[in-house]
XYZ file of C-alpha atoms in Angstrom:
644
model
C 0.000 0.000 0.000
C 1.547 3.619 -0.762
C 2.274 5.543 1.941
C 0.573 8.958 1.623
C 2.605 12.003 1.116
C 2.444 13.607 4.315
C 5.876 14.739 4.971
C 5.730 12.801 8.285
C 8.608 10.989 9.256
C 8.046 7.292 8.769
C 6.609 5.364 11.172
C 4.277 8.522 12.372
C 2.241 9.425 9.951
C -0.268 7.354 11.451
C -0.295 9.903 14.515
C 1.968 7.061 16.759
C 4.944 8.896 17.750
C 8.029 7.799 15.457
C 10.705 4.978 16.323
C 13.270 5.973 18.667
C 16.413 6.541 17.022
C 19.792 5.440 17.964
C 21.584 7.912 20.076
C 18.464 10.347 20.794
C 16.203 10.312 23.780
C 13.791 7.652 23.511
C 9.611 8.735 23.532
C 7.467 6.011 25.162
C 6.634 3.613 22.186
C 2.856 3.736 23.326
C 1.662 6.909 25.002
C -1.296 6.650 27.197
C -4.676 7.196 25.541
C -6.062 10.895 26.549
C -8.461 10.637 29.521
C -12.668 9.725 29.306
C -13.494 12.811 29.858
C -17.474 13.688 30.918
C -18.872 16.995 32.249
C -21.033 15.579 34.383
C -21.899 19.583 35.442
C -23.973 20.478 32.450
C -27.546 21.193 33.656
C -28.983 19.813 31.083
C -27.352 16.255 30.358
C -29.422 13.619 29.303
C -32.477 16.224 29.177
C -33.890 14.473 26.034
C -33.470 11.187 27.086
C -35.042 11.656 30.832
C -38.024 13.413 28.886
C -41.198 11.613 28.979
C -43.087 12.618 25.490
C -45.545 14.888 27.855
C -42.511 16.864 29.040
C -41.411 17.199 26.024
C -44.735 18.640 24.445
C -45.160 20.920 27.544
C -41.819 22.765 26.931
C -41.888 22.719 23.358
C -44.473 25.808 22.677
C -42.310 27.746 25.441
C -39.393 27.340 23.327
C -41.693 28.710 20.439
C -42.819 31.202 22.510
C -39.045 32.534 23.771
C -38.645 32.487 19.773
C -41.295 34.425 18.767
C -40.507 36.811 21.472
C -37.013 37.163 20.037
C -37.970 37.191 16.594
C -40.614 39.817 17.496
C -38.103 41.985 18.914
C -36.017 42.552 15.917
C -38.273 42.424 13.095
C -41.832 42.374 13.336
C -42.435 42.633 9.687
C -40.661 39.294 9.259
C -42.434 37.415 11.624
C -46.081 38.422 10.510
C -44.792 38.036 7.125
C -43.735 33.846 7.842
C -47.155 33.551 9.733
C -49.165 34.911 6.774
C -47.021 32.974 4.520
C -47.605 29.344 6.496
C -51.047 29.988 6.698
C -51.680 30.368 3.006
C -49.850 28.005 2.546
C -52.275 25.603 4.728
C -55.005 27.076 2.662
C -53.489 26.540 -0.446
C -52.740 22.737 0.523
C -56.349 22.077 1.801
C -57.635 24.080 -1.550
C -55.390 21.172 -3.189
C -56.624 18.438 -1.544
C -60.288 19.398 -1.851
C -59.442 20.600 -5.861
C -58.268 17.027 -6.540
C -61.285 15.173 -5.102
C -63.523 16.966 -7.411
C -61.526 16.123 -9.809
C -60.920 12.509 -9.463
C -64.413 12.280 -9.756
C -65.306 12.927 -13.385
C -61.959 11.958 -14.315
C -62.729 8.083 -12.789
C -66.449 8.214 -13.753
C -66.405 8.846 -17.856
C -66.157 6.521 -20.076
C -64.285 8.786 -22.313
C -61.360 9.974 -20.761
C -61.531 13.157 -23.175
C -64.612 14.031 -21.697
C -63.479 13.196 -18.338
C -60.732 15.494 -18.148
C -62.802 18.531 -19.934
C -64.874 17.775 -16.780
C -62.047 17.676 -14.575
C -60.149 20.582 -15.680
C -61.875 23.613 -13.782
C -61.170 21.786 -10.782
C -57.484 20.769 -11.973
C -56.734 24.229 -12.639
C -57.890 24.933 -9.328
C -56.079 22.200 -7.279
C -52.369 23.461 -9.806
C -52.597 27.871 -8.806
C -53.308 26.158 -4.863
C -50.403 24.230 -5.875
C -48.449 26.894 -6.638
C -49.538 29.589 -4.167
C -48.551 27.215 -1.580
C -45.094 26.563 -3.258
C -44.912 30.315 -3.459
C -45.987 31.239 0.109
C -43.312 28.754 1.409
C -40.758 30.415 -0.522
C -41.477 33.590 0.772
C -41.458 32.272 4.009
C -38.316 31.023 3.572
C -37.023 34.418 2.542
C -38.312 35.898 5.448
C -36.701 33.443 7.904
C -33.407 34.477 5.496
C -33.487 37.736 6.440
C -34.820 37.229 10.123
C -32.007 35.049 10.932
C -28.951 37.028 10.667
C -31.309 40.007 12.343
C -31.764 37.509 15.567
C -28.332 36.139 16.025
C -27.005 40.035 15.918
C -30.212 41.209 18.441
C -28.941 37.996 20.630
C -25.215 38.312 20.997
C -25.275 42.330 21.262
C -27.941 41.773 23.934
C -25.070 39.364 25.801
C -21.974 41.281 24.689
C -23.926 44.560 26.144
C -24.701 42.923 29.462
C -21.370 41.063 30.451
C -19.843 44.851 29.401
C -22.331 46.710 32.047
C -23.026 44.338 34.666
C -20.731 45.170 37.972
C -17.727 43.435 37.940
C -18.626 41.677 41.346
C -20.938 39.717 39.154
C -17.861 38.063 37.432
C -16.873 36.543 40.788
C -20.385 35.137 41.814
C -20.037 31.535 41.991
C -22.111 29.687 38.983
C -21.898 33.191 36.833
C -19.566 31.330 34.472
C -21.683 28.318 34.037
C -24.563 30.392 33.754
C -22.715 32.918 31.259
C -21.679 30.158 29.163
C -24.990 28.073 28.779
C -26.646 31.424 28.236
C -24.099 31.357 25.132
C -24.890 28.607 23.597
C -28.823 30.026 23.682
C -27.823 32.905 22.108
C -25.882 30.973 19.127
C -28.573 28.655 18.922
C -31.178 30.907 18.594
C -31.111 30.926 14.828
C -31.329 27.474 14.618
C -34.565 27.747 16.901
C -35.907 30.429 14.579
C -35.462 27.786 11.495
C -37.163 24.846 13.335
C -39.777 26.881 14.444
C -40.704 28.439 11.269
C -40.507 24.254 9.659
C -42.561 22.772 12.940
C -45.220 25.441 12.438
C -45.624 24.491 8.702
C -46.072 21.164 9.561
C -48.592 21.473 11.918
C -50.349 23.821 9.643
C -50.043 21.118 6.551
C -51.154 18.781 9.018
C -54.024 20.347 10.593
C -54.786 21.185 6.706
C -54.641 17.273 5.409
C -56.923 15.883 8.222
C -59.161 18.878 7.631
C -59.801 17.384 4.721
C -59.507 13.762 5.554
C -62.213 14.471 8.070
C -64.710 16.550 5.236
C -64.151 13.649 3.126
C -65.118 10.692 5.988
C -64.834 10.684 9.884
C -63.215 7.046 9.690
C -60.411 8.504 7.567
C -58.906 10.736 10.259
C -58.438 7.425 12.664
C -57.462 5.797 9.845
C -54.638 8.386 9.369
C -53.387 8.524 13.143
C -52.709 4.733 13.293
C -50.766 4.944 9.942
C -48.469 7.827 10.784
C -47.840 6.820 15.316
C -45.347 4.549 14.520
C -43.353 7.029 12.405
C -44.036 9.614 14.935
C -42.686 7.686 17.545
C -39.928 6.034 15.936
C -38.628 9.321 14.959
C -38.931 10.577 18.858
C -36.519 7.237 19.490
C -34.291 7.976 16.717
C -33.805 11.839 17.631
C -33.087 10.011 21.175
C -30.322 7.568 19.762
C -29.076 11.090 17.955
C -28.815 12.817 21.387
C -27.471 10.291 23.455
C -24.566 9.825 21.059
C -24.193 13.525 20.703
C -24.433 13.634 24.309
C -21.582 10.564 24.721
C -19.032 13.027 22.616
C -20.002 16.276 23.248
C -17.227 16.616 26.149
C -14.254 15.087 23.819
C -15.556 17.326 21.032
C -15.008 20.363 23.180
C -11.629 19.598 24.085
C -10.835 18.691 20.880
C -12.259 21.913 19.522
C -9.995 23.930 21.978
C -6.917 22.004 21.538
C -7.375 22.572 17.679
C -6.639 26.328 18.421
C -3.435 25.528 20.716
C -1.943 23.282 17.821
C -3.135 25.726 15.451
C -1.840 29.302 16.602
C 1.066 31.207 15.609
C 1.717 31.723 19.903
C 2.393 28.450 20.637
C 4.314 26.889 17.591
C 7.961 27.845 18.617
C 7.396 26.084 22.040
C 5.348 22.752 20.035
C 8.420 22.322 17.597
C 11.243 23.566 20.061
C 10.245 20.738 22.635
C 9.262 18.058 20.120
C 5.846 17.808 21.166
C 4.082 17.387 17.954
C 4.055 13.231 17.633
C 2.140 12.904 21.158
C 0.292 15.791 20.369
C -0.665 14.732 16.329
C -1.610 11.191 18.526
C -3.639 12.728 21.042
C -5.626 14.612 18.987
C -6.113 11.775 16.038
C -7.142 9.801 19.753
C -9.716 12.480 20.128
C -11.004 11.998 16.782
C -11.577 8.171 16.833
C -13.120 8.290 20.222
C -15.691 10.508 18.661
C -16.116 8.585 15.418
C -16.158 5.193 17.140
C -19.072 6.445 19.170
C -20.933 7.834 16.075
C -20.620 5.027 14.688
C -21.842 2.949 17.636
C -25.251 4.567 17.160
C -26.168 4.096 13.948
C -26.988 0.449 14.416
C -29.370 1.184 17.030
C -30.818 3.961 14.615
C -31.030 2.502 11.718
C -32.751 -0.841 13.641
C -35.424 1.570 14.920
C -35.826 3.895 11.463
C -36.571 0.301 9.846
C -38.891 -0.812 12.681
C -40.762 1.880 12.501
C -40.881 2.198 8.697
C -42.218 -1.556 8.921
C -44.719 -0.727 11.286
C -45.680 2.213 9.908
C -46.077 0.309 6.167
C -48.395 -2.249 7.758
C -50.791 0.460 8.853
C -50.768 2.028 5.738
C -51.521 -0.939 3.973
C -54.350 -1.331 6.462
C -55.506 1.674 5.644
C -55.570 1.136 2.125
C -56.876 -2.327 2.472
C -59.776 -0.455 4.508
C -60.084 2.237 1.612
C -60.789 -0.760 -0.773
C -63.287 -1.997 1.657
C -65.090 0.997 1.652
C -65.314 1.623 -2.059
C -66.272 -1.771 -2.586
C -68.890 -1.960 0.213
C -70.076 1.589 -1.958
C -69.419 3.505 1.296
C -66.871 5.611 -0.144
C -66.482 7.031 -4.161
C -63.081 5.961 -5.768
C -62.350 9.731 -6.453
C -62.828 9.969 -1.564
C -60.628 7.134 -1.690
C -57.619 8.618 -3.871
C -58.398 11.757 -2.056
C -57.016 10.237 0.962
C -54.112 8.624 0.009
C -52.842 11.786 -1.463
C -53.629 13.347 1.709
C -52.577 10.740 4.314
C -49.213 11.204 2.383
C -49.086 15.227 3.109
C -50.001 14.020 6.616
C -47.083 11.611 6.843
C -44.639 13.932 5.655
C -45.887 16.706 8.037
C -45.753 14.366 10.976
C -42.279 13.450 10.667
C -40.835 17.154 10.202
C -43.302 18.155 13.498
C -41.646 15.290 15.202
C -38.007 16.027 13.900
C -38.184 19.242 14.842
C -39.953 19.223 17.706
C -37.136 17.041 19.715
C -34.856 19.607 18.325
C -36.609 22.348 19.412
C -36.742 20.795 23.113
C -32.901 20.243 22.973
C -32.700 23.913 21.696
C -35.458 25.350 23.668
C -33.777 24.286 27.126
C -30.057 26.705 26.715
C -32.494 29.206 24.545
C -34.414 29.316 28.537
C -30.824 29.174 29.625
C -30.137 32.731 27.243
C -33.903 34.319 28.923
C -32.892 33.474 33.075
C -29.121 34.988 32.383
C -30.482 38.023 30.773
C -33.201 38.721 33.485
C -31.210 37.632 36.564
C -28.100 39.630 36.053
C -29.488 42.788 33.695
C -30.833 44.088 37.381
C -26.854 44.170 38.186
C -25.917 46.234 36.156
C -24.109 49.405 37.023
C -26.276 51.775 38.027
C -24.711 53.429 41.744
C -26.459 56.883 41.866
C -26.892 60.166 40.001
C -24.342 61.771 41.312
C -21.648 63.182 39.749
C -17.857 62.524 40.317
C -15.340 65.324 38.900
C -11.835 64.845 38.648
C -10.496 64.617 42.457
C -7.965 66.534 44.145
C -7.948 64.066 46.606
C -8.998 60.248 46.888
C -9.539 59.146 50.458
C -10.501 55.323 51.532
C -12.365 55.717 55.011
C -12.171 52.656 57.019
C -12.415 50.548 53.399
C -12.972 46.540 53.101
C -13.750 44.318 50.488
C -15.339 41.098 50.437
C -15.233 38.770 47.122
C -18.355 36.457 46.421
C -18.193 33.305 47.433
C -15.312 34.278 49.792
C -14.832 33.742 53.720
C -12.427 36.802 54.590
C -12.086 40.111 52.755
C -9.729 40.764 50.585
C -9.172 44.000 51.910
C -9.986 45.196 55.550
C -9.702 48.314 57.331
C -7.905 50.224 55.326
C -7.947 53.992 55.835
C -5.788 56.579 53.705
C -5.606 59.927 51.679
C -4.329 59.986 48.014
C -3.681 64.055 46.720
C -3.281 64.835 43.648
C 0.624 65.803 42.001
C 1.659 62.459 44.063
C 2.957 59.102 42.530
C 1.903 56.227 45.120
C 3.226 52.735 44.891
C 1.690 49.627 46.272
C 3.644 47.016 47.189
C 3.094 43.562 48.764
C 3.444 39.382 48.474
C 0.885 38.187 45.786
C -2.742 37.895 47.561
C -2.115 41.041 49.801
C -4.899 42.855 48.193
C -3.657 45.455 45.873
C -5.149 44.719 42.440
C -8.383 44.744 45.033
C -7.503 48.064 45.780
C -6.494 49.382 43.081
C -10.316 48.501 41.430
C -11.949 50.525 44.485
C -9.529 53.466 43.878
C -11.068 53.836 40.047
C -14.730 52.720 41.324
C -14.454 49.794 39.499
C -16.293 47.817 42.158
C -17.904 49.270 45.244
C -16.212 48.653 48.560
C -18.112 46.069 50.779
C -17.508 48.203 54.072
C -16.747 51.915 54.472
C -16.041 54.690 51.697
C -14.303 55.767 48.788
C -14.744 59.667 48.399
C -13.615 61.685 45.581
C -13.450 65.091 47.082
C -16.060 64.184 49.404
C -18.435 62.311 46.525
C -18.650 58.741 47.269
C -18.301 56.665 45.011
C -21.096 54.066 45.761
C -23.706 56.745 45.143
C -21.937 58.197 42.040
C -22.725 58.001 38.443
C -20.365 55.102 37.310
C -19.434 56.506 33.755
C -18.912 60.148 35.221
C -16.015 58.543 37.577
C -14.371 56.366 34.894
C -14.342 59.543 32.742
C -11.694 60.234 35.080
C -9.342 57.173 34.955
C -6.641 56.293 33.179
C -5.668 52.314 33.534
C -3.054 49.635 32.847
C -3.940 46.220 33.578
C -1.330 43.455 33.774
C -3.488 41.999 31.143
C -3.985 44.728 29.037
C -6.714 44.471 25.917
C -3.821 43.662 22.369
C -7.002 44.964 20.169
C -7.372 43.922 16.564
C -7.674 47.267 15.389
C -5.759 49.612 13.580
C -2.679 51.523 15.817
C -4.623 54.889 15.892
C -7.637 52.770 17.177
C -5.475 50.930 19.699
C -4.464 54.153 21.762
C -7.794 56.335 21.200
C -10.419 53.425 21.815
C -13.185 55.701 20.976
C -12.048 58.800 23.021
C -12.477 61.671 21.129
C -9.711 63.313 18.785
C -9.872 66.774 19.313
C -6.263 67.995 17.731
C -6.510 65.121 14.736
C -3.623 62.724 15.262
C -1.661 65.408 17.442
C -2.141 64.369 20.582
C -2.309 60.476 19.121
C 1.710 60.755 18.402
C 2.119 63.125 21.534
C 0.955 60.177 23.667
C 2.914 57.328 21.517
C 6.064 59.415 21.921
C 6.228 59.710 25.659
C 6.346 56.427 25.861
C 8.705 55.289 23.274
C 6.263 54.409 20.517
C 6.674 56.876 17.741
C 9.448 55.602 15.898
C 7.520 52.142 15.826
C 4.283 53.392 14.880
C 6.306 55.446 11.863
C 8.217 52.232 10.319
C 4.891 50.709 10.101
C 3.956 49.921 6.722
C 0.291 52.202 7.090
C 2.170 54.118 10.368
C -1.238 55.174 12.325
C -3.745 52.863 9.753
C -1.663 49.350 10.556
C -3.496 46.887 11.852
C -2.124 45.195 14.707
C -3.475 41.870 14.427
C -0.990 39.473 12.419
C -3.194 36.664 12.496
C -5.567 39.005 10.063
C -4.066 39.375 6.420
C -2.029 42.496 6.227
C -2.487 43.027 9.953
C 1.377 43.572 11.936
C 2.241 42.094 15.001
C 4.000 43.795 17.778
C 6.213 42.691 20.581
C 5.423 42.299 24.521
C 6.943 44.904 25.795
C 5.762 47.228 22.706
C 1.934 46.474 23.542
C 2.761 47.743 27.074
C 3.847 50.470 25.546
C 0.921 51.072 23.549
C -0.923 50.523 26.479
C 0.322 53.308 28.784
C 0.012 55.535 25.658
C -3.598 54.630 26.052
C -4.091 55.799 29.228
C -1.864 58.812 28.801
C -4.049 59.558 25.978
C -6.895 59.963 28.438
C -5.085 62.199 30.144
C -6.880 61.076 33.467
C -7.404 62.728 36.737
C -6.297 59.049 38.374
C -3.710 57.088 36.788
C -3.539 53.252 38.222
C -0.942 51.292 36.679
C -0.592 47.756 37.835
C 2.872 46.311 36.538
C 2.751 48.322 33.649
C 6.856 47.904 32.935
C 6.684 43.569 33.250
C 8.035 43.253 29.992
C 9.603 45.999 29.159
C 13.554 46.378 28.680
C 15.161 48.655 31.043
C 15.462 51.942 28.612
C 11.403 51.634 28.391
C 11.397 51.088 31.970
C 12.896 54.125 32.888
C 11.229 56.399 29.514
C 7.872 55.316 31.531
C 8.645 55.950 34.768
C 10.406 58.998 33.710
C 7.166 60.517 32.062
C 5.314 59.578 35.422
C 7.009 61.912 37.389
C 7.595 64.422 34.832
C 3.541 64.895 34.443
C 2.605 63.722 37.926
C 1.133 67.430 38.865
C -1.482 67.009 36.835
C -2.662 63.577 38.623
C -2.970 61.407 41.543
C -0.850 57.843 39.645
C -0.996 54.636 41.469
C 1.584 52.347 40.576
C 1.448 48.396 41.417
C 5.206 46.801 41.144
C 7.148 44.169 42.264
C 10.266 45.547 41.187
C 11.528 47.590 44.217
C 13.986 49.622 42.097
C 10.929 51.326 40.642
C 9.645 52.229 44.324
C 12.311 54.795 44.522
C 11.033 57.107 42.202
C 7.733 57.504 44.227
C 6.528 59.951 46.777
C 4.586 57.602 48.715
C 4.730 53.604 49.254
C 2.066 51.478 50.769
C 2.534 48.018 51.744
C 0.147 45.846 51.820
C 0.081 42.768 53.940
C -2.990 39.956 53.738
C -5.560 42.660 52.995
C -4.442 45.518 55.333
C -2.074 48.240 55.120
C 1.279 47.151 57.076
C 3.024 50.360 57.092
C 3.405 53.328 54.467
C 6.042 56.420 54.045
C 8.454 57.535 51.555
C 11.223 55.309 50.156
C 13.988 56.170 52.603
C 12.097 56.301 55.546
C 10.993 52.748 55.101
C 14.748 51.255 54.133
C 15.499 53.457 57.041
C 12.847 51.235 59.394
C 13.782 48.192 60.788
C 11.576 45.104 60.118
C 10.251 46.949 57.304
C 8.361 45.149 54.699
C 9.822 47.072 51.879
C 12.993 47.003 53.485
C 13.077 43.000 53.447
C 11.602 42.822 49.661
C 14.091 45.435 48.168
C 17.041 43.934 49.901
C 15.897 40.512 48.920
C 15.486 42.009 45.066
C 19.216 43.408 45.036
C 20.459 39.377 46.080
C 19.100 38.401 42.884
């Protein structure tokens, strides 16, 4: 058998890792197979198979319901459009059905089949434009669901997006707010797919309601006739979607972790490190592990599916013979015309094909229904968190003071901060140092009224900042994160962020040369226009230290009243170091700038140091005094920082 040209060394193109070669470190000839792996968590495992077919009815027209709401919001003119559409085309099928009766008649009764057919044609004509307004209506329906669709899945991720973006950032640390963010997410993806099964269940039931409308005009027998001949489809296909979900269910973890580990073997960040540490045979086998595990158990279930399908095919071609077999009795018994009798067939075959999209779609719809609930409960329990403090209004402070302050997270036993009183003026640079956990990121967020303190207050020139408008304080506030946002947008973009330009790109390049980013931003191929995304095509890619950069110039850009900085030099070589710190305490007058470090030769060039010990303030003072101290906090970290 040829080997396929996959430029894999041999022996591992199979996804095994290779051989081991004489003289190089030997890789296990068999790695272990990747771990079962189940989230038993999800709230709604299993939900289809648990079901009884009573639940499942019950929740399905809330799930159309949620839709409609949804669909309603964003374009009503759609929705009233596919309703008027489905119903006439219900009317045109029953107009059909009926059309064709009358004209079986004449067309089985004459002799001359000439004459028969001049008979039949009024009513032929008839039964072909209810043909075709029905085609015609369903098209249109379809075009409306077209453009509803895209309309819905914007409406439903803005309406997320917008939330997660306003609610209080306490919210983030609630315990089950992930779980509950992320099922909410998959509601809001799937919500176009509800919108498409809805608009196909709701046909069916009208066709179907339409076919036994007529089954019934034609003979009361016929409509039992018709529910014995289409059950067993019905409920084979409620078995069948079952099988589906249960192996969907069986994968849906591996598929996940698959999915994610995709991106890791896929990105740009992580391929020096993959190739560098030869990790790409047990990773190539790992993944190709992944994939069997999830084909094996695909394939697993379509023997019980396609056993079922058939049984209830079988079943369901036994009743329909029955009911044929009964037709014939009733023609021959001169109960029922000939032309009554084709009548029905045609439309116990509408009826059949109705029943098994209401019954397709109807499991889906549960499945779907259940995170689309998910999407409703996340929106309503968390849009009454989000900011919204107070009317008053914060200006830019002279003076910050923290009276008697303590935080609490979520979830959490002891505060993260306690106690902590102090008084922040303005032309002063402040560093906060401490061990990791002492509370100053914490601190930090109540000094820019990110979150609101749990005890005591935060006063901006006597405003608190509990009762203050939240937007009219973060007008204020310039910040550096120690994850800091590496936007896919263009360089100008990057620094502005929507603030206004009110000197054109002036003050843009003012900002990027204080801290060292001019000359970069010049020798790029667009200068301000460059995209900095280099996973986009023709986007540009900067280094670590040179998005720190870019973020400073950010919040220098701003030119805030409060300037927090937590690590904002981290990766930064030591000429950027000092341009930053350098422009700190050249413009500090017109600010009160809070700087979070760990590296204690940047403490020198502040006014005022805080140290924070396991939420509370252990002592505070300049630089000197504090070296000066003895059994000094700062004093032990800065000598222990010059040993290095």
């Amino acid at each position: 058998m040829t080997r396929p040209l996959t430029g894999e060394p041999h022996g591992a193109s199979d996804g095994r890792p290779p051989a081991a070669v004489p003289g190089a470190r030997q890789a296990p000839v068999q790695p272990s197979p990747p771990p079962e792996l189940d989230f038993k968590g999800r709230r709604h495992r299993l939900a289809m198979e648990d079901a009884t077919l009573w639940e499942m009815a019950r929740r399905i027209p809330r799930a159309l319901a949620q839709t409609a709401r949804l669909a309603w919001s964003v374009d009503r003119r759609m929705v009233i459009a596919i309703l008027v559409c489905q119903l006439l085309s219900g009317i045109g099928t029953f107009v059909m059905l009926t059309s064709v009766s009358r004209a079986l008649g004449p067309l089985l009764a004459a002799e001359d089949p000439r004459s028969g057919l001049e008979a039949a044609l009024p009513a032929l004509a008839v039964a072909v434009v209810a043909m075709a307004g029905g085609s015609a209506a369903w098209i249109l329906a379809d075009w409306a669901t077209r453009r509803l669709n895209p309309q819905i899945a914007a409406a439903a991720d803005l309406t997320m997006i917008d939330l997660h973006m306003r609610v209080e950032l306490s919210a983030y640390d609630e315990e089950g707010f992930k779980d509950a963010s992320q099922a909410a997410e998959i509601g809001s993806m799937r919500a176009v797919d509800l919108a498409d099964d809805a608009k196909t269940l709701t046909q069916g039931l009208v066709q179907l309601v339409s076919a036994a409308s007529v089954l019934t005009s034609l003979h009361p027998l016929l409509l039992a006739v018709l529910v014995l001949s289409v059950v067993p489809r019905g409920m084979g296909g409620v078995i069948a979607a079952r099988i589906d979900y249960r192996t969907h269910d069986r994968t849906i973890s591996a598929r996940n972790v698959r999915s994610m580990m995709r991106w890791w073997l896929t990105t740009p960040e992580l391929a020096d490190e993959l190739r560098a540490n030869t990790m790409r045979p047990y990773l190539h086998y790992w993944y190709r592990a992944m994939c069997d595990r999830v084909v094996g158990r695909e394939l697993e279930g379509s023997r019980p599916y396609l056993l079922v399908t058939l049984l209830a095919a079988s079943l369901a071609g036994a009743f329909t013979v029955g009911m044929w077999a009964a037709l014939a009795g009733l023609v021959l018994a001169g109960a029922m015309s000939t032309a009554v009798a084709g009548t029905a067939i045609v439309a116990s075959q509408s009826c059949g094909r109705a029943l098994n999209g209401i019954v397709r779609y109807s499991a889906v719809m549960f499945h779907h229904g259940l995170y689309l609930h998910d999407y409703y409960t996340f929106i309503g329990a968390y849009r009454s968190q989000a900011v919204d403090r107070g009317g008053a209004r914060a200006a830019a402070p002279r003076e910050v003071t923290l009276e008697d302050v303590s935080y609490t997270y979520p979830g959490k036993d002891g505060p993260a901060l306690a106690s902590v009183s102090l008084t922040l003026h303005r032309g002063t640079v402040v560093a906060l140092v401490g061990e990791n956990g002492a509370g100053k990121s914490t601190l930090v967020r109540l000094l820019a009224g990110l979150t609101v303190a749990s005890g005591g207050r935060v006063l901006w020139d006597g405003t608190d900042l509990a009762t203050a408008h939240a937007e009219s304080v973060w007008r204020h506030v310039g910040l550096v994160p120690q994850r800091h946002g590496r936007w896919p947008l263009a360089a100008r973009e990057n620094i502005t962020l929507g603030q206004p330009r009110e000197h054109g790109d002036e003050q843009i390049w003012e900002a990027a040369e204080r801290v060292g980013m001019g000359e970069v931003f010049r020798d790029l191929p667009d200068q301000l226009d460059t995209l900095l995304a280099r996973s986009v095509w023709g986007g540009h890619e900067l280094s670590g230290g040179q998005w720190q950069r870019t973020a400073c110039a950010r919040a220098l850009y701003r030119r805030p009243a409060v300037l927090v900085l937590d690590e904002p030099t981290s990766e930064m070589d030591p000429r950027g170091e000092h341009r930053i710190f350098h422009q700190l305490r050249q413009h500090k007058d017109d600010r009160i700038t809070v700087i979070v470090t760990h590296r204690l030769d940047n403490v020198r060039l502040a006014d005022w140091i805080i140290a924070l010990d396991k939420g509370r303030i252990r002592e505070q003072g300049t630089f000197d005094e504090l070296i000066a101290t003895e059994g000094s906090l700062v004093g032990e970290l800065y000598a222990l920082a010059q040993d290095r």
